[in-house]
mmCIF file of the C-alpha atoms, coordinates in Angstrom:
data_MODEL
# 
_entry.id   MODEL 
# 
loop_
_atom_site.group_PDB 
_atom_site.id 
_atom_site.type_symbol 
_atom_site.label_atom_id 
_atom_site.label_alt_id 
_atom_site.label_comp_id 
_atom_site.label_asym_id 
_atom_site.label_entity_id 
_atom_site.label_seq_id 
_atom_site.pdbx_PDB_ins_code 
_atom_site.Cartn_x 
_atom_site.Cartn_y 
_atom_site.Cartn_z 
_atom_site.occupancy 
_atom_site.B_iso_or_equiv 
_atom_site.pdbx_formal_charge 
_atom_site.auth_seq_id 
_atom_site.auth_comp_id 
_atom_site.auth_asym_id 
_atom_site.auth_atom_id 
_atom_site.pdbx_PDB_model_num 
ATOM 1   C CA . UNK A 1 1   ? -12.021 33.468 -38.812 1.00 0.00 ? 1   UNK A CA 1 
ATOM 2   C CA . UNK A 1 2   ? -11.510 34.967 -35.402 1.00 0.00 ? 2   UNK A CA 1 
ATOM 3   C CA . UNK A 1 3   ? -8.975  37.735 -34.954 1.00 0.00 ? 3   UNK A CA 1 
ATOM 4   C CA . UNK A 1 4   ? -8.054  39.109 -31.565 1.00 0.00 ? 4   UNK A CA 1 
ATOM 5   C CA . UNK A 1 5   ? -8.641  42.756 -30.732 1.00 0.00 ? 5   UNK A CA 1 
ATOM 6   C CA . UNK A 1 6   ? -4.867  43.293 -30.875 1.00 0.00 ? 6   UNK A CA 1 
ATOM 7   C CA . UNK A 1 7   ? -4.696  41.744 -34.372 1.00 0.00 ? 7   UNK A CA 1 
ATOM 8   C CA . UNK A 1 8   ? -7.615  43.880 -35.560 1.00 0.00 ? 8   UNK A CA 1 
ATOM 9   C CA . UNK A 1 9   ? -6.035  47.014 -34.054 1.00 0.00 ? 9   UNK A CA 1 
ATOM 10  C CA . UNK A 1 10  ? -2.782  46.248 -35.892 1.00 0.00 ? 10  UNK A CA 1 
ATOM 11  C CA . UNK A 1 11  ? -4.597  45.852 -39.223 1.00 0.00 ? 11  UNK A CA 1 
ATOM 12  C CA . UNK A 1 12  ? -6.514  49.092 -38.640 1.00 0.00 ? 12  UNK A CA 1 
ATOM 13  C CA . UNK A 1 13  ? -3.266  50.931 -37.903 1.00 0.00 ? 13  UNK A CA 1 
ATOM 14  C CA . UNK A 1 14  ? -1.677  49.518 -41.054 1.00 0.00 ? 14  UNK A CA 1 
ATOM 15  C CA . UNK A 1 15  ? -4.658  50.572 -43.164 1.00 0.00 ? 15  UNK A CA 1 
ATOM 16  C CA . UNK A 1 16  ? -4.955  54.138 -41.860 1.00 0.00 ? 16  UNK A CA 1 
ATOM 17  C CA . UNK A 1 17  ? -1.325  54.984 -41.124 1.00 0.00 ? 17  UNK A CA 1 
ATOM 18  C CA . UNK A 1 18  ? -1.293  57.968 -43.518 1.00 0.00 ? 18  UNK A CA 1 
ATOM 19  C CA . UNK A 1 19  ? -4.950  58.987 -43.188 1.00 0.00 ? 19  UNK A CA 1 
ATOM 20  C CA . UNK A 1 20  ? -5.762  62.053 -41.126 1.00 0.00 ? 20  UNK A CA 1 
ATOM 21  C CA . UNK A 1 21  ? -9.523  62.222 -40.876 1.00 0.00 ? 21  UNK A CA 1 
ATOM 22  C CA . UNK A 1 22  ? -12.493 59.895 -41.130 1.00 0.00 ? 22  UNK A CA 1 
ATOM 23  C CA . UNK A 1 23  ? -12.892 60.408 -44.902 1.00 0.00 ? 23  UNK A CA 1 
ATOM 24  C CA . UNK A 1 24  ? -9.241  59.617 -45.605 1.00 0.00 ? 24  UNK A CA 1 
ATOM 25  C CA . UNK A 1 25  ? -9.452  56.578 -43.322 1.00 0.00 ? 25  UNK A CA 1 
ATOM 26  C CA . UNK A 1 26  ? -12.517 55.316 -45.192 1.00 0.00 ? 26  UNK A CA 1 
ATOM 27  C CA . UNK A 1 27  ? -10.703 55.837 -48.510 1.00 0.00 ? 27  UNK A CA 1 
ATOM 28  C CA . UNK A 1 28  ? -7.691  53.956 -47.108 1.00 0.00 ? 28  UNK A CA 1 
ATOM 29  C CA . UNK A 1 29  ? -9.889  50.995 -46.172 1.00 0.00 ? 29  UNK A CA 1 
ATOM 30  C CA . UNK A 1 30  ? -11.539 51.079 -49.607 1.00 0.00 ? 30  UNK A CA 1 
ATOM 31  C CA . UNK A 1 31  ? -8.119  50.930 -51.279 1.00 0.00 ? 31  UNK A CA 1 
ATOM 32  C CA . UNK A 1 32  ? -6.677  48.166 -49.115 1.00 0.00 ? 32  UNK A CA 1 
ATOM 33  C CA . UNK A 1 33  ? -9.791  46.000 -49.310 1.00 0.00 ? 33  UNK A CA 1 
ATOM 34  C CA . UNK A 1 34  ? -9.931  46.426 -53.100 1.00 0.00 ? 34  UNK A CA 1 
ATOM 35  C CA . UNK A 1 35  ? -6.259  45.454 -53.258 1.00 0.00 ? 35  UNK A CA 1 
ATOM 36  C CA . UNK A 1 36  ? -6.305  42.496 -50.865 1.00 0.00 ? 36  UNK A CA 1 
ATOM 37  C CA . UNK A 1 37  ? -9.781  40.897 -50.978 1.00 0.00 ? 37  UNK A CA 1 
ATOM 38  C CA . UNK A 1 38  ? -9.944  38.004 -53.445 1.00 0.00 ? 38  UNK A CA 1 
ATOM 39  C CA . UNK A 1 39  ? -12.905 38.401 -55.797 1.00 0.00 ? 39  UNK A CA 1 
ATOM 40  C CA . UNK A 1 40  ? -15.216 36.870 -56.778 1.00 0.00 ? 40  UNK A CA 1 
ATOM 41  C CA . UNK A 1 41  ? -16.485 34.950 -53.748 1.00 0.00 ? 41  UNK A CA 1 
ATOM 42  C CA . UNK A 1 42  ? -19.820 33.527 -52.697 1.00 0.00 ? 42  UNK A CA 1 
ATOM 43  C CA . UNK A 1 43  ? -21.755 34.263 -49.532 1.00 0.00 ? 43  UNK A CA 1 
ATOM 44  C CA . UNK A 1 44  ? -25.374 33.989 -48.427 1.00 0.00 ? 44  UNK A CA 1 
ATOM 45  C CA . UNK A 1 45  ? -27.641 37.026 -48.043 1.00 0.00 ? 45  UNK A CA 1 
ATOM 46  C CA . UNK A 1 46  ? -31.139 36.453 -46.640 1.00 0.00 ? 46  UNK A CA 1 
ATOM 47  C CA . UNK A 1 47  ? -30.809 32.753 -47.393 1.00 0.00 ? 47  UNK A CA 1 
ATOM 48  C CA . UNK A 1 48  ? -29.848 33.294 -51.028 1.00 0.00 ? 48  UNK A CA 1 
ATOM 49  C CA . UNK A 1 49  ? -26.351 32.534 -52.319 1.00 0.00 ? 49  UNK A CA 1 
ATOM 50  C CA . UNK A 1 50  ? -24.838 35.582 -54.018 1.00 0.00 ? 50  UNK A CA 1 
ATOM 51  C CA . UNK A 1 51  ? -21.548 36.137 -55.777 1.00 0.00 ? 51  UNK A CA 1 
ATOM 52  C CA . UNK A 1 52  ? -19.618 39.240 -54.833 1.00 0.00 ? 52  UNK A CA 1 
ATOM 53  C CA . UNK A 1 53  ? -17.992 40.356 -58.071 1.00 0.00 ? 53  UNK A CA 1 
ATOM 54  C CA . UNK A 1 54  ? -16.656 43.825 -57.249 1.00 0.00 ? 54  UNK A CA 1 
ATOM 55  C CA . UNK A 1 55  ? -16.501 46.586 -54.699 1.00 0.00 ? 55  UNK A CA 1 
ATOM 56  C CA . UNK A 1 56  ? -18.393 49.743 -55.454 1.00 0.00 ? 56  UNK A CA 1 
ATOM 57  C CA . UNK A 1 57  ? -16.481 52.964 -55.001 1.00 0.00 ? 57  UNK A CA 1 
ATOM 58  C CA . UNK A 1 58  ? -18.717 55.560 -53.441 1.00 0.00 ? 58  UNK A CA 1 
ATOM 59  C CA . UNK A 1 59  ? -16.453 58.319 -52.086 1.00 0.00 ? 59  UNK A CA 1 
ATOM 60  C CA . UNK A 1 60  ? -17.526 59.442 -48.639 1.00 0.00 ? 60  UNK A CA 1 
ATOM 61  C CA . UNK A 1 61  ? -19.935 56.503 -48.291 1.00 0.00 ? 61  UNK A CA 1 
ATOM 62  C CA . UNK A 1 62  ? -19.514 53.105 -46.681 1.00 0.00 ? 62  UNK A CA 1 
ATOM 63  C CA . UNK A 1 63  ? -17.862 50.452 -48.826 1.00 0.00 ? 63  UNK A CA 1 
ATOM 64  C CA . UNK A 1 64  ? -20.362 48.419 -50.846 1.00 0.00 ? 64  UNK A CA 1 
ATOM 65  C CA . UNK A 1 65  ? -20.052 44.999 -52.462 1.00 0.00 ? 65  UNK A CA 1 
ATOM 66  C CA . UNK A 1 66  ? -21.612 44.367 -55.866 1.00 0.00 ? 66  UNK A CA 1 
ATOM 67  C CA . UNK A 1 67  ? -23.605 41.145 -55.427 1.00 0.00 ? 67  UNK A CA 1 
ATOM 68  C CA . UNK A 1 68  ? -25.137 38.989 -58.148 1.00 0.00 ? 68  UNK A CA 1 
ATOM 69  C CA . UNK A 1 69  ? -27.703 36.222 -58.100 1.00 0.00 ? 69  UNK A CA 1 
ATOM 70  C CA . UNK A 1 70  ? -28.663 35.025 -61.546 1.00 0.00 ? 70  UNK A CA 1 
ATOM 71  C CA . UNK A 1 71  ? -29.564 38.056 -63.613 1.00 0.00 ? 71  UNK A CA 1 
ATOM 72  C CA . UNK A 1 72  ? -30.143 40.226 -60.537 1.00 0.00 ? 72  UNK A CA 1 
ATOM 73  C CA . UNK A 1 73  ? -27.481 42.469 -59.031 1.00 0.00 ? 73  UNK A CA 1 
ATOM 74  C CA . UNK A 1 74  ? -27.400 44.867 -56.121 1.00 0.00 ? 74  UNK A CA 1 
ATOM 75  C CA . UNK A 1 75  ? -24.882 46.802 -54.064 1.00 0.00 ? 75  UNK A CA 1 
ATOM 76  C CA . UNK A 1 76  ? -24.883 45.738 -50.405 1.00 0.00 ? 76  UNK A CA 1 
ATOM 77  C CA . UNK A 1 77  ? -22.819 47.346 -47.683 1.00 0.00 ? 77  UNK A CA 1 
ATOM 78  C CA . UNK A 1 78  ? -19.776 45.171 -47.103 1.00 0.00 ? 78  UNK A CA 1 
ATOM 79  C CA . UNK A 1 79  ? -20.398 45.413 -43.359 1.00 0.00 ? 79  UNK A CA 1 
ATOM 80  C CA . UNK A 1 80  ? -23.795 43.797 -43.949 1.00 0.00 ? 80  UNK A CA 1 
ATOM 81  C CA . UNK A 1 81  ? -22.303 40.728 -45.634 1.00 0.00 ? 81  UNK A CA 1 
ATOM 82  C CA . UNK A 1 82  ? -22.013 37.604 -43.499 1.00 0.00 ? 82  UNK A CA 1 
ATOM 83  C CA . UNK A 1 83  ? -18.653 35.851 -43.273 1.00 0.00 ? 83  UNK A CA 1 
ATOM 84  C CA . UNK A 1 84  ? -18.371 33.597 -46.313 1.00 0.00 ? 84  UNK A CA 1 
ATOM 85  C CA . UNK A 1 85  ? -17.511 29.930 -45.759 1.00 0.00 ? 85  UNK A CA 1 
ATOM 86  C CA . UNK A 1 86  ? -14.745 29.512 -46.587 1.00 0.00 ? 86  UNK A CA 1 
ATOM 87  C CA . UNK A 1 87  ? -13.546 33.066 -46.088 1.00 0.00 ? 87  UNK A CA 1 
ATOM 88  C CA . UNK A 1 88  ? -11.828 34.457 -49.185 1.00 0.00 ? 88  UNK A CA 1 
ATOM 89  C CA . UNK A 1 89  ? -8.229  35.556 -49.020 1.00 0.00 ? 89  UNK A CA 1 
ATOM 90  C CA . UNK A 1 90  ? -8.064  39.069 -47.599 1.00 0.00 ? 90  UNK A CA 1 
ATOM 91  C CA . UNK A 1 91  ? -11.293 38.841 -45.564 1.00 0.00 ? 91  UNK A CA 1 
ATOM 92  C CA . UNK A 1 92  ? -9.291  39.927 -42.490 1.00 0.00 ? 92  UNK A CA 1 
ATOM 93  C CA . UNK A 1 93  ? -9.303  43.453 -43.967 1.00 0.00 ? 93  UNK A CA 1 
ATOM 94  C CA . UNK A 1 94  ? -13.111 43.443 -43.997 1.00 0.00 ? 94  UNK A CA 1 
ATOM 95  C CA . UNK A 1 95  ? -13.040 42.397 -40.344 1.00 0.00 ? 95  UNK A CA 1 
ATOM 96  C CA . UNK A 1 96  ? -10.554 45.196 -39.606 1.00 0.00 ? 96  UNK A CA 1 
ATOM 97  C CA . UNK A 1 97  ? -12.871 47.673 -41.366 1.00 0.00 ? 97  UNK A CA 1 
ATOM 98  C CA . UNK A 1 98  ? -15.808 46.350 -39.313 1.00 0.00 ? 98  UNK A CA 1 
ATOM 99  C CA . UNK A 1 99  ? -13.714 46.815 -36.143 1.00 0.00 ? 99  UNK A CA 1 
ATOM 100 C CA . UNK A 1 100 ? -12.791 50.380 -37.159 1.00 0.00 ? 100 UNK A CA 1 
ATOM 101 C CA . UNK A 1 101 ? -16.383 51.281 -38.069 1.00 0.00 ? 101 UNK A CA 1 
ATOM 102 C CA . UNK A 1 102 ? -17.867 50.037 -34.803 1.00 0.00 ? 102 UNK A CA 1 
# 
């Protein structure tokens, strides 16, 4: 999934249209990603397949994904997750968040 800078800018604007500061913008991204990202999905972290089952709400902190592998689970920053193959529906919002955060 490759989005142009213009496409990413448009998604960022849509996400933060009513947010006034960095904390409100982060909360706006949390809400839109929770709403639009199809869960669960599988990706690979450090060579191990994990299933992302939820997003962890940590107000004022970067968005985290709740990842499971067998009986083990851990929150991992969503910006640290590699692009799943295939990308789940709504992954463009994660890319827009990554663009905003950089």
